[in-house]
Every structure is written in structure tokens, then in C-alpha cells.
Short mmCIF file of C-alpha atoms in Angstrom, two decimals:
data_model
loop_
_atom_site.label_atom_id
_atom_site.label_comp_id
_atom_site.label_asym_id
_atom_site.label_seq_id
_atom_site.Cartn_x
_atom_site.Cartn_y
_atom_site.Cartn_z
CA MET A 1 0.13 0.10 0.05
CA ASP A 2 1.44 3.34 -1.15
CA ARG A 3 -0.19 5.57 1.72
CA GLN A 4 1.29 8.88 0.61
CA GLU A 5 0.59 8.47 -3.07
CA LEU A 6 -3.15 7.09 -2.05
CA GLY A 7 -3.69 10.30 -0.06
CA ALA A 8 -2.42 12.62 -2.81
CA PHE A 9 -4.66 10.63 -5.43
CA LEU A 10 -7.74 11.05 -3.34
CA ARG A 11 -7.29 14.59 -2.70
CA SER A 12 -6.58 15.50 -6.42
CA ARG A 13 -9.92 13.65 -7.46
CA ARG A 14 -11.72 15.28 -4.57
CA GLU A 15 -10.66 18.90 -5.44
CA ARG A 16 -11.85 18.67 -9.09
CA LEU A 17 -15.52 17.77 -8.10
CA ARG A 18 -18.00 20.29 -7.52
CA PRO A 19 -21.01 20.13 -5.28
CA ALA A 20 -23.27 20.19 -8.05
CA ASP A 21 -21.41 17.25 -9.75
CA VAL A 22 -22.75 15.07 -6.84
CA GLY A 23 -25.91 16.63 -6.22
CA LEU A 24 -25.24 18.88 -3.27
CA PRO A 25 -25.77 22.49 -2.65
CA ALA A 26 -22.66 24.74 -3.16
CA GLY A 27 -23.41 26.47 0.21
CA PRO A 28 -21.88 29.66 1.59
CA ARG A 29 -18.09 30.13 2.63
CA ARG A 30 -16.67 27.23 0.57
CA ARG A 31 -12.93 28.25 0.62
CA THR A 32 -11.39 25.42 -1.19
CA PRO A 33 -11.95 23.92 -4.63
CA GLY A 34 -13.94 20.88 -4.93
CA LEU A 35 -15.71 18.88 -2.31
CA ARG A 36 -15.08 18.99 1.40
CA ARG A 37 -13.69 15.66 3.13
CA GLU A 38 -16.95 15.33 5.03
CA GLU A 39 -18.93 15.42 1.89
CA VAL A 40 -17.00 12.64 0.49
CA ALA A 41 -17.17 10.62 3.56
CA VAL A 42 -21.11 10.94 3.80
CA LEU A 43 -21.24 9.90 0.15
CA ALA A 44 -18.84 6.92 0.64
CA HIS A 45 -20.83 5.96 3.67
CA ILE A 46 -17.69 6.01 5.98
CA SER A 47 -16.76 8.14 8.85
CA THR A 48 -15.24 11.55 8.25
CA GLU A 49 -12.22 10.61 10.48
CA TYR A 50 -11.35 7.45 8.60
CA TYR A 51 -11.46 9.47 5.13
CA VAL A 52 -9.33 12.22 6.65
CA ARG A 53 -6.81 9.85 7.80
CA LEU A 54 -6.77 8.08 4.44
CA GLU A 55 -5.77 11.44 2.80
CA GLN A 56 -3.14 12.24 5.62
CA ALA A 57 -1.55 8.98 4.69
CA ARG A 58 -2.18 7.66 8.30
CA ALA A 59 -4.80 5.09 7.75
CA PRO A 60 -4.62 1.31 7.71
CA ARG A 61 -5.42 -0.48 4.37
CA PRO A 62 -8.85 0.30 3.38
CA SER A 63 -11.24 -2.80 2.39
CA GLY A 64 -12.52 -3.26 -1.18
CA GLU A 65 -15.92 -2.19 0.03
CA VAL A 66 -14.67 1.07 1.28
CA LEU A 67 -12.81 1.70 -1.79
CA ALA A 68 -15.75 0.87 -3.95
CA GLY A 69 -17.66 3.45 -2.04
CA ILE A 70 -14.98 6.20 -2.22
CA ALA A 71 -14.84 5.54 -5.98
CA ASP A 72 -18.48 6.04 -6.28
CA ALA A 73 -18.44 9.14 -4.21
CA LEU A 74 -15.62 10.70 -6.21
CA ARG A 75 -17.13 9.84 -9.62
CA LEU A 76 -14.04 7.84 -10.63
CA THR A 77 -13.62 6.37 -13.97
CA ASP A 78 -12.98 2.39 -14.31
CA ALA A 79 -9.29 3.27 -15.05
CA GLU A 80 -9.14 5.72 -11.90
CA SER A 81 -10.89 3.21 -9.74
CA GLY A 82 -8.41 0.41 -10.70
CA HIS A 83 -5.70 2.77 -10.03
CA LEU A 84 -6.97 3.44 -6.68
CA HIS A 85 -7.14 -0.23 -5.79
CA VAL A 86 -3.47 -0.70 -6.89
CA LEU A 87 -2.45 2.27 -4.81
CA ALA A 88 -4.33 0.65 -1.79
CA GLY A 89 -2.83 -2.57 -2.18
CA THR A 90 -6.14 -4.59 -2.85
CA ALA A 91 -4.93 -5.14 -6.33
CA PRO A 92 -1.92 -7.06 -7.36
CA VAL A 93 1.23 -5.08 -8.19
CA ARG A 94 3.97 -6.46 -10.50
CA SER A 95 7.25 -7.53 -8.56
CA ALA A 96 9.10 -8.56 -11.57
CA PRO A 97 10.25 -6.03 -14.37
CA HIS A 98 7.77 -5.14 -17.17
CA ARG A 99 8.12 -7.68 -20.05
CA ARG A 100 10.26 -6.42 -23.06
CA ASP A 101 10.15 -9.56 -25.04
CA VAL A 102 7.61 -9.63 -27.94
CA ARG A 103 5.66 -12.67 -29.04
CA PRO A 104 7.16 -14.44 -32.05
CA SER A 105 3.44 -14.33 -33.71
CA ILE A 106 3.23 -10.48 -32.95
CA LEU A 107 6.64 -9.97 -34.91
CA ALA A 108 5.49 -12.14 -37.79
CA LEU A 109 2.14 -9.85 -37.91
CA LEU A 110 4.13 -6.88 -38.29
CA GLU A 111 6.09 -8.10 -41.27
CA ARG A 112 2.60 -9.37 -42.83
CA LEU A 113 1.23 -5.59 -42.84
CA PRO A 114 2.90 -3.94 -45.62
CA GLN A 115 0.68 -1.14 -46.10
CA THR A 116 0.30 -0.57 -42.06
CA ALA A 117 3.00 1.21 -39.88
CA GLY A 118 3.14 -1.11 -36.86
CA PHE A 119 5.14 -1.18 -33.70
CA VAL A 120 5.05 -2.44 -30.26
CA THR A 121 5.46 -0.41 -27.12
CA SER A 122 6.28 -1.74 -23.63
CA ALA A 123 4.63 -0.40 -20.33
CA ALA A 124 7.50 2.11 -20.37
CA PHE A 125 6.96 3.55 -23.78
CA GLU A 126 10.02 1.83 -25.20
CA VAL A 127 9.52 0.59 -28.89
CA LEU A 128 10.30 -3.02 -28.72
CA ALA A 129 9.54 -3.83 -32.49
CA TRP A 130 8.61 -2.30 -35.68
CA ASN A 131 8.12 -2.95 -39.27
CA ASP A 132 9.85 -0.93 -42.17
CA LEU A 133 6.86 1.10 -42.75
CA ALA A 134 6.81 2.56 -39.12
CA ALA A 135 10.64 3.14 -39.60
CA ALA A 136 9.97 5.13 -42.75
CA LEU A 137 7.02 7.21 -41.43
CA MET A 138 8.65 8.05 -38.07
CA THR A 139 12.29 7.11 -37.62
CA ASP A 140 14.82 4.40 -38.15
CA PHE A 141 14.43 2.78 -34.87
CA GLY A 142 17.07 0.16 -35.79
CA ALA A 143 19.88 2.96 -35.95
CA LEU A 144 19.00 4.26 -32.54
CA GLU A 145 20.52 3.22 -29.28
CA PRO A 146 17.74 1.33 -27.06
CA ALA A 147 17.55 4.26 -24.71
CA ASP A 148 16.61 6.55 -27.60
CA ARG A 149 13.64 4.31 -28.80
CA ASN A 150 11.52 5.45 -25.78
CA LEU A 151 8.84 7.53 -27.05
CA ALA A 152 8.12 9.19 -23.61
CA ARG A 153 11.69 10.30 -23.44
CA ALA A 154 11.57 11.61 -26.83
CA ALA A 155 8.30 13.46 -26.38
CA PHE A 156 9.55 15.22 -23.27
CA LEU A 157 13.23 15.48 -23.52
CA GLY A 158 13.99 14.84 -27.34
CA PRO A 159 15.54 17.55 -29.61
CA ARG A 160 13.38 19.74 -32.24
CA GLY A 161 14.03 19.73 -35.68
CA ASP A 162 15.32 22.96 -37.55
CA ASP A 163 11.63 23.81 -38.58
CA GLY A 164 10.49 23.42 -34.84
CA SER A 165 8.94 19.86 -35.32
CA GLU A 166 9.22 17.34 -32.78
CA LEU A 167 8.42 13.89 -31.94
CA TYR A 168 8.97 12.55 -35.58
CA GLY A 169 7.14 15.64 -37.13
CA THR A 170 3.73 14.75 -35.39
CA ALA A 171 1.27 17.52 -35.26
CA ASP A 172 -0.06 16.57 -31.99
CA ALA A 173 3.00 16.19 -29.92
CA ALA A 174 1.62 17.99 -26.82
CA GLU A 175 -1.45 15.71 -26.68
CA PHE A 176 0.87 12.73 -26.88
CA ARG A 177 2.71 13.99 -23.80
CA ARG A 178 -0.43 14.23 -21.85
CA HIS A 179 -1.29 10.63 -22.88
CA ALA A 180 2.14 9.48 -22.00
CA ALA A 181 2.34 10.97 -18.52
CA ARG A 182 -0.98 9.43 -17.73
CA GLU A 183 0.03 6.07 -18.78
CA LEU A 184 3.37 6.17 -17.06
CA ARG A 185 1.59 7.33 -13.76
CA ALA A 186 -0.46 4.05 -13.92
CA ALA A 187 2.36 1.92 -14.85
CA ALA A 188 4.56 3.42 -11.95
CA ALA A 189 1.77 2.12 -9.76
CA ARG A 190 1.68 -1.18 -11.27
CA TYR A 191 5.48 -1.65 -11.36
CA PRO A 192 6.70 0.17 -8.10
CA GLU A 193 10.00 -1.83 -7.87
CA ASP A 194 10.81 -1.92 -11.66
CA PRO A 195 13.75 0.61 -12.17
CA ALA A 196 13.19 1.15 -15.76
CA ILE A 197 10.07 2.58 -14.99
CA THR A 198 10.82 4.42 -11.78
CA ASP A 199 14.29 5.87 -13.29
CA LEU A 200 12.52 6.93 -16.46
CA VAL A 201 9.96 8.81 -14.32
CA ALA A 202 12.66 10.18 -12.19
CA GLU A 203 14.55 11.39 -15.60
CA LEU A 204 11.66 13.14 -16.85
CA LEU A 205 10.92 14.89 -13.53
CA ALA A 206 14.46 16.13 -13.43
CA GLY A 207 14.27 17.20 -17.15
CA SER A 208 10.92 18.40 -18.06
CA PRO A 209 8.80 21.04 -16.26
CA GLU A 210 6.04 19.99 -18.56
CA PHE A 211 6.14 16.47 -17.46
CA VAL A 212 6.33 17.59 -13.86
CA ARG A 213 3.00 19.64 -14.16
CA LEU A 214 1.39 16.65 -15.96
CA TRP A 215 2.50 14.22 -13.22
CA GLU A 216 1.32 16.32 -10.45
CA GLN A 217 -2.21 16.22 -11.84
CA ARG A 218 -2.28 12.42 -11.16
CA ASP A 219 -4.39 11.57 -13.88
CA VAL A 220 -4.48 8.04 -15.39
CA GLN A 221 -7.35 8.10 -17.72
CA ALA A 222 -5.55 8.49 -21.12
CA ALA A 223 -7.80 9.37 -23.87
CA PRO A 224 -7.59 7.19 -27.27
CA MET A 225 -5.54 8.90 -29.95
CA LEU A 226 -7.63 8.13 -33.08
CA ARG A 227 -5.78 10.11 -35.60
CA LYS A 228 -2.47 11.54 -36.17
CA THR A 229 -0.64 13.61 -38.70
CA PHE A 230 3.05 13.51 -39.53
CA ARG A 231 4.97 16.23 -41.23
CA HIS A 232 7.27 14.05 -43.42
CA PRO A 233 10.39 15.46 -45.08
CA ALA A 234 9.84 13.19 -48.14
CA VAL A 235 6.16 12.99 -48.74
CA GLY A 236 4.56 15.93 -46.90
CA ASP A 237 1.74 15.63 -44.34
CA VAL A 238 0.40 12.27 -43.84
CA THR A 239 -2.77 11.70 -41.84
CA VAL A 240 -3.33 8.25 -40.48
CA ASP A 241 -5.93 6.37 -38.46
CA CYS A 242 -4.48 5.04 -35.08
CA ASP A 243 -5.42 1.80 -33.71
CA THR A 244 -3.87 0.37 -30.20
CA LEU A 245 -4.43 -3.29 -29.45
CA ALA A 246 -3.44 -4.34 -25.83
CA LEU A 247 -1.17 -7.31 -25.56
CA THR A 248 -2.39 -8.16 -21.71
CA ASP A 249 -0.09 -11.01 -21.04
CA ARG A 250 2.86 -8.83 -21.34
CA ASP A 251 1.39 -5.40 -20.64
CA GLN A 252 2.38 -4.34 -24.07
CA HIS A 253 0.60 -2.32 -27.03
CA LEU A 254 0.35 -3.10 -30.72
CA VAL A 255 0.00 0.28 -32.51
CA LEU A 256 -1.03 0.39 -36.10
CA TYR A 257 -1.05 3.33 -38.55
CA THR A 258 -3.37 3.16 -41.30
CA ALA A 259 -4.98 5.09 -44.00
CA PRO A 260 -8.22 4.78 -46.11
CA GLN A 261 -7.66 2.85 -49.23
CA GLY A 262 -7.47 5.09 -52.34
CA SER A 263 -6.69 8.33 -50.29
CA PRO A 264 -3.69 10.49 -50.89
CA ASP A 265 -2.78 9.41 -47.36
CA ALA A 266 -2.68 6.09 -48.44
CA ASP A 267 -0.66 6.70 -51.61
CA ALA A 268 1.93 8.46 -49.38
CA LEU A 269 2.27 5.36 -46.85
CA ALA A 270 2.60 3.30 -50.17
CA LEU A 271 5.41 5.56 -51.32
CA LEU A 272 7.17 5.18 -47.98
CA ALA A 273 7.12 1.58 -48.13
CA LEU A 274 8.82 1.57 -51.37
CA LEU A 275 11.43 4.01 -49.88
CA GLY A 276 11.96 2.12 -46.69
CA PRO A 277 13.64 3.17 -43.32
CA ALA A 278 15.84 5.68 -45.40
CA ALA A 279 12.73 7.74 -46.11
CA ARG A 280 13.28 10.04 -43.37
CA HIS A 281 16.30 11.23 -45.00
CA GLU A 282 14.68 12.14 -48.20
CA VAL A 283 14.07 15.47 -49.09
CA ARG A 284 10.64 16.49 -50.48
CA PRO A 285 10.74 17.85 -53.90
#
């Protein structure tokens, strides 16, 4: 049980709610944002003293029933409720490091998708496997050191291009940074003893004020990214549909970028497939 983080998470979720969100009158002399602690306790059917002790990291481990009541009172999403249980120690955490080996069947699948840019990421946003079209669209991952294949590190600490572009020329780097911070917050709770995750978080906290700001929000609900535009030096702007498939047995994700058949974006992907990983070094005529 991570008492300090549990208390901070509860406080952050309480402060984002307004009385009207839970059917309570605002009332006079409300000096702090969000609900009062006693209001959460009433809604959760627990004593105010016990809830205060939870936020102050002084309470013993709450039961699953108590956590369910608090989750309802704070209007937590499924992802936030799961995170609450992880912090409280009522859901299993992983003592072993997160998996980095990709199933052979997934590696074979990547190679069977010639018109789809595909890659696999770990729980720490490491790019573990990719096909040639992903390398042509994004960057030649094979030419990078393993530490430089981390999407979160590239998003928060990576250099910008001469034209000001960042993260492989994507038009939504800021949105991805929000996504990455939320996913890493959840991953750090699932793998509290994994140095690959804890060291990455420490590095980002030390090197990126934006990551510090996003991290302190304690959000864990990452919105799906359905479309993405790359500003590519060889073929210009390419807008792709994004599909992410969870590989739950290894806590990995298979990310697929496609374009509607017959569209200019599909033609651009087809050209990149011909150019291969060297496409990133091509100059658009």
C-alpha cells in the first residue's frame, strides 16, 4: 500500500469535483476547490475521521468495499478506480520488471502488414519491435540506441528539428505528452519496484517542467488517440488512423497506423513502403 500516493490521489480527485457534480448545494463560505472531506465521507458511507486519515496517509489499508464506496463518491472512471485499488494494495502489483520480449506471432504479424505502419511498445513506452513502414514514417529505430527508442523520453526530452517539429514531425506532440504522462502514472503504480519505470519517471521529472506539471495532476485516464498527422520530409503531411491493441499478457501495446484505401494518405504510405527506413532522410521535391 502506497499511503502517500493514495492520499495525494484521493485529494486530487476530490478537489476536481464541484458540489453540483454529486447533487449537493454549493453553500456559503466554501474556501477550497472541490468537495469537502466530510462530504466525500458521507457519500462513501464511511466516517469523516477515517477518510481524513486516508488523505493524510495515516489510515490502515481500506477494504475493497470501502474503496468501492469512495470510488462512487468521487465519480471515478474504471481506470481511476483500478488505479485506486492498486495504490491501496487491494489489486496485485508486479514485483518482476515489465516484459520487453515480444511474442514471435506479433513479430510475424508486423511483417505481414505492408501497408500498415506497426510497432510494439512496452509499459514504459519503449519501442520493442517495428516494421519497415513504421521506420519510414517515424524514424529508423534500428539505427538508434535502445534508450533513444523510448517514446516518452523523445516526447519530453527529445530535440526539435530545424523547422521546430518534434516527436518525428507529429502535429499532436502535446497531446501525446499528456497521454504518456497518464500512462506512466498508472504503470509506476503497477510496477513500483521496476527501475526501468522508476528511473524513467525520475529522469523526466528532473528534465521536463511540462512532465512535472502533468505528473502532479495524477491523471491516469488516457484518452484514445484516433488520428495522427506526420509532417514527413519526403512525402509531406500524412494523416493516419490510429488503432492500439492491448497485449495484456505482457502489458504491451501493438500500435497500427493506416489510411483509407485510395486516399492521398494511403498513396503516401505506399510510397514510404517503397522508400523504406531511409525515407526520413529523403528531401521532399
